Coordinates of C-alpha atoms and ligand atoms in Angstrom, one line a residue:
M5 CA 25.9 22.0 19.9
W6 CA 28.5 19.2 20.2
K7 CA 31.6 21.3 19.6
G8 CA 33.0 21.2 23.2
R9 CA 35.8 18.8 22.5
F10 CA 36.7 20.1 19.0
E11 CA 39.5 22.5 18.2
A12 CA 38.6 23.2 14.6
D13 CA 35.4 24.2 12.9
T14 CA 33.6 21.6 10.8
A15 CA 34.6 21.9 7.1
Q16 CA 32.0 23.5 4.9
V17 CA 31.8 20.4 2.6
V18 CA 31.3 18.3 5.7
L19 CA 28.3 20.4 6.8
K20 CA 26.8 20.0 3.3
F21 CA 27.6 16.3 3.2
T22 CA 26.3 15.4 6.6
Q23 CA 23.2 17.6 7.0
S24 CA 19.8 15.9 6.7
L25 CA 17.6 19.0 6.5
D26 CA 16.6 18.3 2.9
L27 CA 15.0 15.2 4.3
D28 CA 14.0 15.8 7.8
W29 CA 12.9 19.4 7.9
Q30 CA 9.4 18.2 7.0
L31 CA 9.4 16.2 10.2
Y32 CA 9.3 19.3 12.4
E33 CA 5.8 18.7 13.7
H34 CA 6.5 15.2 14.8
D35 CA 9.9 16.2 16.2
I36 CA 8.1 18.8 18.4
Q37 CA 5.4 16.4 19.3
G38 CA 8.1 14.1 20.7
S39 CA 9.8 16.9 22.4
I40 CA 6.7 18.0 24.3
A41 CA 6.2 14.5 25.6
H42 CA 9.8 14.4 26.6
A43 CA 9.5 17.7 28.5
R44 CA 6.5 16.3 30.4
T45 CA 8.4 13.2 31.2
L46 CA 11.3 15.3 32.5
A47 CA 8.8 17.3 34.6
A48 CA 7.3 14.1 36.0
A49 CA 10.8 13.1 37.0
G50 CA 11.4 16.4 38.8
L51 CA 14.0 17.4 36.3
L52 CA 11.9 20.4 35.1
T53 CA 9.6 22.5 37.3
A54 CA 6.0 22.8 36.2
E55 CA 6.8 26.4 35.1
E56 CA 9.8 25.4 33.1
M57 CA 7.9 22.7 31.4
E58 CA 5.1 25.1 30.4
R59 CA 7.6 27.6 29.0
I60 CA 9.3 24.8 27.0
E61 CA 5.9 23.6 25.7
D62 CA 4.8 27.1 24.7
G63 CA 8.2 27.7 23.1
L64 CA 7.9 24.5 21.1
N65 CA 4.4 25.4 19.9
R66 CA 5.6 28.8 18.9
I67 CA 8.5 27.3 16.9
C68 CA 6.0 25.0 15.2
Q69 CA 4.0 28.1 14.1
E70 CA 7.2 29.8 13.0
I71 CA 8.2 26.9 10.8
R72 CA 4.7 26.4 9.4
G73 CA 4.5 30.1 8.6
G74 CA 7.9 30.0 6.9
E75 CA 9.4 32.5 9.3
L76 CA 11.9 30.1 10.8
K77 CA 14.2 28.7 8.1
P78 CA 16.6 25.7 8.7
S79 CA 20.3 26.4 9.1
E80 CA 22.6 23.9 7.5
R81 CA 25.1 24.7 10.3
L82 CA 22.7 23.0 12.7
E83 CA 22.7 19.7 10.7
D84 CA 19.2 18.5 11.2
V85 CA 15.7 19.4 12.2
H86 CA 16.3 18.3 15.8
M87 CA 19.2 20.8 16.4
N88 CA 17.4 23.6 14.5
V89 CA 14.4 23.3 16.7
E90 CA 16.4 23.0 19.9
S91 CA 18.7 25.9 19.0
R92 CA 15.7 28.1 18.4
L93 CA 14.2 27.1 21.7
I94 CA 17.4 28.1 23.5
E95 CA 17.3 31.4 21.6
L96 CA 13.8 31.9 22.9
L97 CA 14.2 30.7 26.5
G98 CA 17.8 30.7 27.3
P99 CA 18.9 28.3 30.0
V100 CA 15.5 26.7 30.3
G101 CA 15.5 25.8 26.7
A102 CA 18.9 24.3 27.2
K103 CA 17.3 21.7 29.6
L104 CA 15.1 20.1 27.0
H105 CA 17.8 17.6 25.7
T106 CA 18.3 16.2 29.2
G107 CA 18.3 12.4 29.1
R108 CA 17.8 12.3 25.3
S109 CA 19.9 11.7 22.3
R110 CA 19.2 12.4 18.7
N111 CA 19.3 8.7 18.3
D112 CA 16.2 8.0 20.2
Q113 CA 14.8 11.4 19.1
I114 CA 14.9 10.5 15.4
A115 CA 13.5 7.1 16.1
V116 CA 10.4 8.5 17.9
T117 CA 10.0 11.3 15.3
M118 CA 10.0 8.8 12.4
R119 CA 7.6 6.5 14.1
L120 CA 5.2 9.4 14.8
Y121 CA 5.5 10.6 11.3
L122 CA 5.1 7.2 9.7
R123 CA 2.0 6.5 11.9
D124 CA 0.3 9.5 10.4
R125 CA 1.3 8.8 6.9
L126 CA 0.4 5.1 7.0
L127 CA -3.0 5.8 8.4
G128 CA -3.5 8.1 5.4
L129 CA -2.4 5.4 3.1
Q130 CA -4.8 3.0 4.8
R131 CA -7.6 5.4 4.1
G132 CA -6.7 5.5 0.4
L133 CA -6.5 1.7 0.3
L134 CA -9.9 1.3 1.9
L135 CA -11.3 3.7 -0.7
L136 CA -9.7 1.5 -3.4
L137 CA -11.4 -1.6 -1.8
E138 CA -14.7 0.2 -1.8
T139 CA -14.3 1.1 -5.5
L140 CA -13.5 -2.5 -6.4
L141 CA -16.6 -3.6 -4.5
G142 CA -18.6 -1.1 -6.5
R143 CA -17.2 -2.4 -9.8
A144 CA -17.8 -6.0 -8.8
E145 CA -21.4 -5.3 -7.9
R146 CA -22.0 -3.5 -11.2
H147 CA -20.3 -6.1 -13.3
Q148 CA -21.2 -9.3 -11.5
G149 CA -23.5 -10.5 -14.3
L150 CA -21.1 -9.6 -17.0
I151 CA -19.1 -12.5 -18.6
I152 CA -15.5 -12.2 -19.8
S153 CA -12.9 -14.8 -20.5
G154 CA -10.6 -15.7 -17.7
Y155 CA -7.0 -16.3 -18.8
T156 CA -4.1 -18.5 -17.8
H157 CA -0.9 -18.0 -19.8
L158 CA -2.9 -15.1 -21.3
Q159 CA -4.8 -17.8 -23.3
Q160 CA -8.6 -18.0 -23.0
A161 CA -9.2 -20.5 -20.2
Q162 CA -12.7 -20.5 -18.8
P163 CA -15.5 -17.9 -18.8
I164 CA -15.8 -15.9 -15.6
S165 CA -17.9 -13.1 -14.1
L166 CA -16.2 -9.7 -14.4
G167 CA -17.4 -9.2 -10.8
H168 CA -15.3 -12.2 -9.8
Y169 CA -12.3 -10.6 -11.5
W170 CA -12.7 -7.4 -9.6
M171 CA -13.1 -9.3 -6.4
A172 CA -9.8 -11.0 -7.1
W173 CA -8.1 -7.6 -6.8
F174 CA -10.3 -6.9 -3.7
E175 CA -8.6 -9.9 -2.1
A176 CA -5.1 -8.8 -3.1
F177 CA -5.5 -5.3 -1.9
S178 CA -7.2 -6.5 1.3
R179 CA -4.1 -8.5 2.1
D180 CA -2.1 -5.3 1.4
S181 CA -4.3 -3.5 3.9
G182 CA -3.5 -6.2 6.4
R183 CA 0.2 -5.8 5.8
L184 CA -0.2 -2.1 6.3
D185 CA -1.8 -2.8 9.6
A186 CA 1.2 -5.0 10.4
A187 CA 3.6 -2.2 9.6
L188 CA 1.6 0.1 11.9
A189 CA 1.7 -2.5 14.7
S190 CA 5.5 -2.8 14.1
L191 CA 6.1 0.9 14.8
D192 CA 3.8 1.0 17.8
E193 CA 6.5 1.2 20.5
C194 CA 8.0 4.3 22.0
P195 CA 11.8 4.8 21.6
L196 CA 12.2 7.8 23.8
G197 CA 14.2 7.0 26.9
A198 CA 16.6 4.7 25.1
G199 CA 19.0 7.7 24.9
A200 CA 22.1 7.3 22.8
L201 CA 22.0 3.6 23.2
A202 CA 22.0 2.4 26.9
G203 CA 19.2 4.2 28.6
S204 CA 19.7 7.0 31.1
T205 CA 21.0 7.5 34.7
L206 CA 18.0 9.9 35.1
P207 CA 14.7 8.6 36.5
L208 CA 12.8 8.8 33.2
D209 CA 9.5 7.0 33.3
R210 CA 9.3 5.6 29.8
E211 CA 5.8 4.2 30.4
T212 CA 4.6 7.8 30.8
T213 CA 6.3 9.1 27.6
S214 CA 4.9 6.2 25.7
K215 CA 1.4 6.9 26.9
L216 CA 1.8 10.6 26.2
L217 CA 2.5 9.8 22.5
G218 CA -0.2 7.1 22.2
F219 CA 2.2 4.2 21.7
A220 CA 1.2 0.7 22.9
R221 CA 4.4 0.4 25.1
P222 CA 8.0 1.6 25.4
T223 CA 10.5 -0.4 23.3
R224 CA 12.0 -3.2 25.3
N225 CA 15.7 -2.9 24.6
S226 CA 17.5 0.4 24.3
L227 CA 20.3 -0.9 22.1
D228 CA 17.9 -2.4 19.6
T229 CA 15.8 0.7 19.7
V230 CA 18.4 3.0 18.2
A231 CA 19.8 0.3 15.9
Q232 CA 16.8 -1.1 14.2
R233 CA 14.6 0.1 11.3
D234 CA 12.4 -3.0 11.0
Y235 CA 9.3 -1.0 11.1
M236 CA 10.5 0.8 8.0
A237 CA 11.2 -2.5 6.3
D238 CA 7.7 -3.7 7.3
Y239 CA 6.3 -0.6 5.5
H240 CA 8.4 -1.4 2.5
H241 CA 7.2 -4.9 2.4
F242 CA 3.6 -3.6 2.3
A243 CA 4.5 -1.0 -0.3
S244 CA 6.3 -3.5 -2.5
L245 CA 3.5 -6.0 -2.7
F246 CA 1.0 -3.2 -3.1
A247 CA 3.1 -1.9 -6.1
V248 CA 3.3 -5.3 -7.6
H249 CA -0.5 -5.7 -7.3
A250 CA -1.2 -2.3 -8.7
G251 CA 1.3 -2.9 -11.6
R252 CA -0.3 -6.2 -12.5
L253 CA -3.8 -4.7 -12.4
A254 CA -2.6 -1.8 -14.6
E255 CA -1.1 -4.3 -17.1
D256 CA -4.5 -6.2 -17.3
L257 CA -6.5 -3.0 -17.8
I258 CA -4.0 -1.8 -20.5
L259 CA -4.4 -5.1 -22.3
Y260 CA -8.2 -5.4 -22.0
A261 CA -8.6 -1.9 -23.3
T262 CA -6.6 -2.6 -26.5
Q263 CA -8.4 -2.9 -29.8
E264 CA -7.4 -6.6 -29.8
F265 CA -9.2 -7.4 -26.5
G266 CA -11.5 -4.5 -26.8
W267 CA -14.1 -5.0 -24.1
L268 CA -12.8 -2.5 -21.4
R269 CA -13.4 1.2 -21.7
L270 CA -11.1 3.5 -19.7
P271 CA -12.4 6.9 -18.8
D272 CA -11.2 9.7 -21.2
S273 CA -10.2 11.8 -18.2
F274 CA -7.7 9.2 -17.2
C275 CA -6.1 8.7 -20.6
T276 CA -4.0 10.9 -22.8
G277 CA -3.6 11.5 -26.6
S278 CA -0.8 11.5 -29.1
S279 CA 0.8 14.6 -30.4
I280 CA 0.9 13.1 -33.9
M281 CA -1.7 10.3 -34.2
P282 CA -5.1 11.8 -33.9
Q283 CA -6.9 8.5 -33.2
K284 CA -4.9 7.6 -30.1
K285 CA -6.2 7.2 -26.6
N286 CA -3.3 6.1 -24.5
P287 CA -3.4 4.5 -21.0
D288 CA -0.5 6.5 -19.7
V289 CA -1.8 6.7 -16.2
L290 CA -1.9 2.9 -16.0
E291 CA 1.5 2.6 -17.6
L292 CA 2.9 4.9 -15.0
V293 CA 1.3 2.9 -12.2
R294 CA 3.0 -0.1 -13.7
G295 CA 6.2 1.9 -14.3
K296 CA 6.6 3.2 -10.8
T297 CA 6.6 -0.3 -9.3
G298 CA 10.3 -0.6 -9.8
Q299 CA 11.1 2.4 -7.7
V300 CA 9.0 1.1 -4.8
L301 CA 10.8 -2.3 -4.9
G302 CA 14.1 -0.5 -5.2
H303 CA 13.5 1.6 -2.1
M304 CA 13.0 -1.6 -0.1
L305 CA 16.2 -3.0 -1.4
D306 CA 18.0 0.3 -0.7
L307 CA 17.0 0.1 3.0
L308 CA 17.9 -3.6 3.4
V309 CA 21.3 -3.2 1.7
M310 CA 22.0 -0.1 3.8
M311 CA 21.2 -2.0 7.1
K312 CA 23.1 -5.1 6.2
G313 CA 26.3 -5.4 8.1
L314 CA 25.8 -2.3 10.2
P315 CA 27.4 -2.7 13.6
M316 CA 25.2 -2.5 16.6
T317 CA 23.9 0.2 17.5
Y318 CA 23.3 3.6 15.8
D319 CA 25.4 4.5 12.8
R320 CA 25.1 7.6 10.7
D321 CA 24.3 5.4 7.7
L322 CA 20.8 5.1 9.3
Q323 CA 20.2 8.8 8.4
E324 CA 19.8 7.6 4.8
D325 CA 16.7 5.5 5.8
K326 CA 14.5 8.5 5.1
R327 CA 15.2 9.2 1.4
G328 CA 13.7 6.0 0.0
L329 CA 10.9 5.9 2.6
F330 CA 9.6 9.3 1.8
A331 CA 9.8 8.7 -2.0
S332 CA 8.0 5.4 -1.6
V333 CA 5.2 6.8 0.5
E334 CA 4.7 9.5 -2.0
T335 CA 4.6 7.1 -4.9
V336 CA 2.1 4.8 -3.1
E337 CA 0.0 7.8 -2.3
G338 CA 0.1 9.0 -5.9
V339 CA -0.9 5.6 -7.2
L340 CA -3.8 5.3 -4.8
E341 CA -4.9 8.8 -5.8
V342 CA -5.3 7.9 -9.4
L343 CA -6.3 4.3 -9.2
S344 CA -9.6 4.6 -7.4
P345 CA -11.2 7.3 -9.6
L346 CA -9.9 5.6 -12.7
L347 CA -11.5 2.3 -11.7
A348 CA -14.7 3.9 -10.6
N349 CA -15.2 5.2 -14.2
T350 CA -14.0 2.1 -16.0
E351 CA -16.7 0.4 -18.0
A352 CA -17.1 -2.9 -19.8
D353 CA -18.8 -3.9 -23.0
Q354 CA -20.6 -7.3 -22.7
A355 CA -21.1 -7.8 -26.4
A356 CA -17.4 -7.3 -27.1
A357 CA -16.3 -9.6 -24.3
R358 CA -18.7 -12.3 -25.6
S359 CA -17.5 -11.9 -29.2
G360 CA -13.9 -12.4 -27.9
L361 CA -15.0 -15.8 -26.5
E362 CA -16.8 -16.6 -29.7
K363 CA -13.7 -15.9 -31.8
G364 CA -12.2 -18.6 -29.6
L365 CA -14.9 -20.9 -31.0
G366 CA -16.4 -21.3 -27.5
L367 CA -13.5 -23.6 -26.7
A368 CA -13.3 -22.0 -23.3
L369 CA -16.2 -24.4 -22.5
A370 CA -14.0 -27.5 -23.1
T371 CA -13.5 -28.1 -19.4
D372 CA -17.2 -28.0 -18.8
V373 CA -17.7 -30.8 -21.3
A374 CA -14.9 -32.9 -19.7
E375 CA -16.5 -32.5 -16.3
Y376 CA -19.9 -33.4 -17.8
L377 CA -18.4 -36.6 -19.0
V378 CA -17.0 -37.3 -15.6
V379 CA -20.5 -37.1 -14.2
K380 CA -21.6 -39.6 -16.8
G381 CA -19.0 -42.0 -15.5
V382 CA -16.0 -41.3 -17.8
P383 CA -12.6 -41.2 -15.9
F384 CA -11.3 -37.6 -16.1
R385 CA -8.2 -38.4 -18.1
D386 CA -10.2 -40.2 -20.8
A387 CA -12.7 -37.4 -20.8
H388 CA -9.8 -34.9 -21.3
W389 CA -8.5 -36.8 -24.2
K390 CA -11.9 -37.2 -25.9
V391 CA -12.7 -33.5 -25.6
G392 CA -9.2 -32.7 -26.8
R393 CA -9.8 -34.7 -30.0
L394 CA -13.1 -32.8 -30.4
V395 CA -11.4 -29.5 -29.9
K396 CA -9.0 -30.5 -32.7
H397 CA -11.9 -31.3 -34.9
C398 CA -13.5 -27.8 -34.2
L399 CA -10.2 -26.0 -34.9
E400 CA -9.7 -27.9 -38.2
N401 CA -13.2 -27.1 -39.4
N402 CA -13.5 -23.7 -37.8
K403 CA -16.6 -24.9 -36.0
P404 CA -17.6 -23.5 -32.7
L405 CA -18.0 -26.0 -29.9
T406 CA -21.3 -24.5 -29.1
E407 CA -22.8 -25.2 -32.6
L408 CA -22.3 -28.9 -32.7
T409 CA -25.6 -30.8 -33.1
L410 CA -26.5 -33.6 -30.8
A411 CA -25.8 -36.1 -33.6
E412 CA -22.3 -34.6 -34.0
W413 CA -21.7 -34.8 -30.3
Q414 CA -22.6 -38.4 -30.2
E415 CA -20.6 -39.2 -33.2
H416 CA -17.5 -37.9 -31.6
I417 CA -18.2 -38.8 -28.0
P418 CA -20.8 -41.5 -27.6
E419 CA -21.2 -40.9 -23.8
T420 CA -22.8 -37.5 -24.5
Q421 CA -26.6 -37.3 -24.1
A422 CA -29.2 -34.7 -25.0
D423 CA -28.5 -32.7 -21.8
I424 CA -25.0 -31.9 -23.2
L425 CA -26.7 -29.1 -25.1
D426 CA -28.0 -27.5 -21.9
I427 CA -24.5 -26.8 -20.5
L428 CA -23.0 -25.3 -23.7
S429 CA -23.4 -21.6 -23.0
L430 CA -21.2 -19.0 -21.4
D431 CA -23.9 -18.2 -18.8
E432 CA -24.3 -21.8 -17.9
S433 CA -20.6 -22.3 -17.6
V434 CA -20.2 -19.4 -15.2
A435 CA -23.4 -20.3 -13.3
R436 CA -22.4 -23.9 -12.7
R437 CA -19.0 -23.1 -11.1
K438 CA -20.6 -23.1 -7.6
T439 CA -17.6 -24.2 -5.5
Y440 CA -16.8 -21.8 -2.6
G441 CA -14.9 -18.9 -4.0
G442 CA -15.8 -19.9 -7.6
T443 CA -17.1 -17.7 -10.3
A444 CA -20.8 -18.7 -10.1
F445 CA -23.0 -15.6 -9.9
E446 CA -24.2 -16.5 -6.4
Q447 CA -20.7 -17.2 -5.2
V448 CA -19.6 -13.8 -6.5
A449 CA -22.5 -12.1 -4.8
F450 CA -21.5 -13.9 -1.6
Q451 CA -17.9 -12.7 -2.0
I452 CA -19.2 -9.1 -2.5
E453 CA -21.5 -9.3 0.6
E454 CA -18.7 -10.7 2.8
G455 CA -16.3 -8.2 1.3
K456 CA -18.6 -5.4 2.3
E457 CA -18.8 -6.6 5.9
R458 CA -15.0 -6.9 6.1
L459 CA -14.6 -3.4 4.6
L460 CA -17.1 -1.9 7.0
A461 CA -15.2 -3.4 10.0
K462 CA -11.9 -2.1 8.7
T463 CA -13.3 1.3 8.1
K464 CA -14.7 1.5 11.7
T465 CA -11.3 0.4 13.1
L466 CA -9.5 3.0 11.0
E467 CA -11.8 5.9 11.9
A468 CA -11.3 5.0 15.6
E469 CA -7.5 4.9 15.2
L470 CA -7.4 8.1 13.3
K471 CA -9.4 9.8 16.0
R472 CA -7.2 8.3 18.7
V473 CA -4.0 9.2 17.1
K474 CA -5.2 12.8 16.4
G475 CA -5.6 13.2 20.2
F476 CA -1.8 12.8 20.6
G477 CA -0.9 15.2 17.8
L478 CA 0.0 18.9 18.2
Q479 CA -2.7 21.4 18.5
K480 CA -2.7 23.2 15.3
D481 CA -3.5 26.5 17.0
P482 CA -2.3 26.7 20.6
T483 CA -4.5 29.7 21.2
Q484 CA -7.5 27.4 20.6
G485 CA -7.0 25.6 24.0
Ligands
LIG713 N1 19.9 13.2 11.5 C1 20.2 12.0 12.2 C2 19.4 10.8 11.5 O1 18.5 11.1 10.8 C3 19.7 12.1 13.6 C4 20.6 11.3 14.5 C5 22.0 11.7 14.5 N2 22.7 11.1 15.6 C6 24.0 11.3 15.7 N3 24.5 10.7 16.7 N4 24.7 11.9 14.8 O2 19.7 9.7 11.8

């Protein structure tokens, strides 16, 4: 299709090396979606008659069916999905088909195709992410009254509500959902009309093309349009943080389900056994969630390193933007697919969680005592030191903090009064952390309520966007009007 100026045929190894069909053949629907909008823009500019436009549109829809049905196979000789589709169109329509590429380059064509494709896939990811958020809310609601140890440095720190813990992940994944929205906003400009790099001498109304494809506006600068892949980097940023969050969550669950922690029960259907050790129930799913994080981060780096130092504007290097992107989207989809049902069936054992805190001699209540003393007028640093000495005493005598008598309390810390005994339970400790965002049961309930409202709003927005975007897609069956 571009051989006019060449004397020799392209070497076989070059065809193999430069083709992108293994990556972009799956983009055929979005490529055709872009081409139909382009044909309509050409017709609006008087560059195609209404009849020619209709024939092109019918031809493209037919090609779409042919590819979907497996009848039309890609030819390596035609490099990529764009030229395969176009060449088939010319085969079907002759000279009319040869008019489609008017005012267009594969440089703006691949840019619009990728944006359309990514828009669909990212909305799908958003749906999975909102399901994860819903699942976390469900767990939080179920476990809000259940007390576990909170950890810092993986050492028992302070008792917390398990509902509070699940809501922590709700926050993290909510921010991921926001970053996904940002990636969607970042791709929401229409590249068509940028041409190879400098625009077109033909009177193409880019506003029309953009509207036809459901983008917010045309891109503002044609050079930047074919040169940049920021919208992909924005996706990778989302994916990377999502993967980091999912990996950390997985690590926690793996740990809490060990015999040593022992209070979390993973669903059998999401665990695997050992081929030799009959007793084993292994958290392989979570290990893979954690293990796949590296690939997702790697794909972001891959894109950034590939982009770095590229001369303005389009360079063929950019063709490699797809490999990591597709792999990353697939990984994120896969993680979302297992994580929600796994969490939905994860249970906790209150007795085991409490006994873990008891093994720690109830020392997770030490901060509560220090703050009690502050209220009695002891400066915090003094209180810290006094309670620290008492902790030492408990450890040396293997005596739980919660089992000291009032006489023992007053012997060690004269500022304590009878009401010290009232605060020395795990339930009290959680209940009294009433600061906004804290672990007190009512605070957790408030977080859950607020979370539900936020999720509902997000769900409504997503449903509306899915519906809107679907309106710009191809009709699956052109005979259905
Ligand atoms: N397959 C190419 C890509 O994915 C399409 C654009 C090719 N443009 C070109 N001038 N060779 O980037």
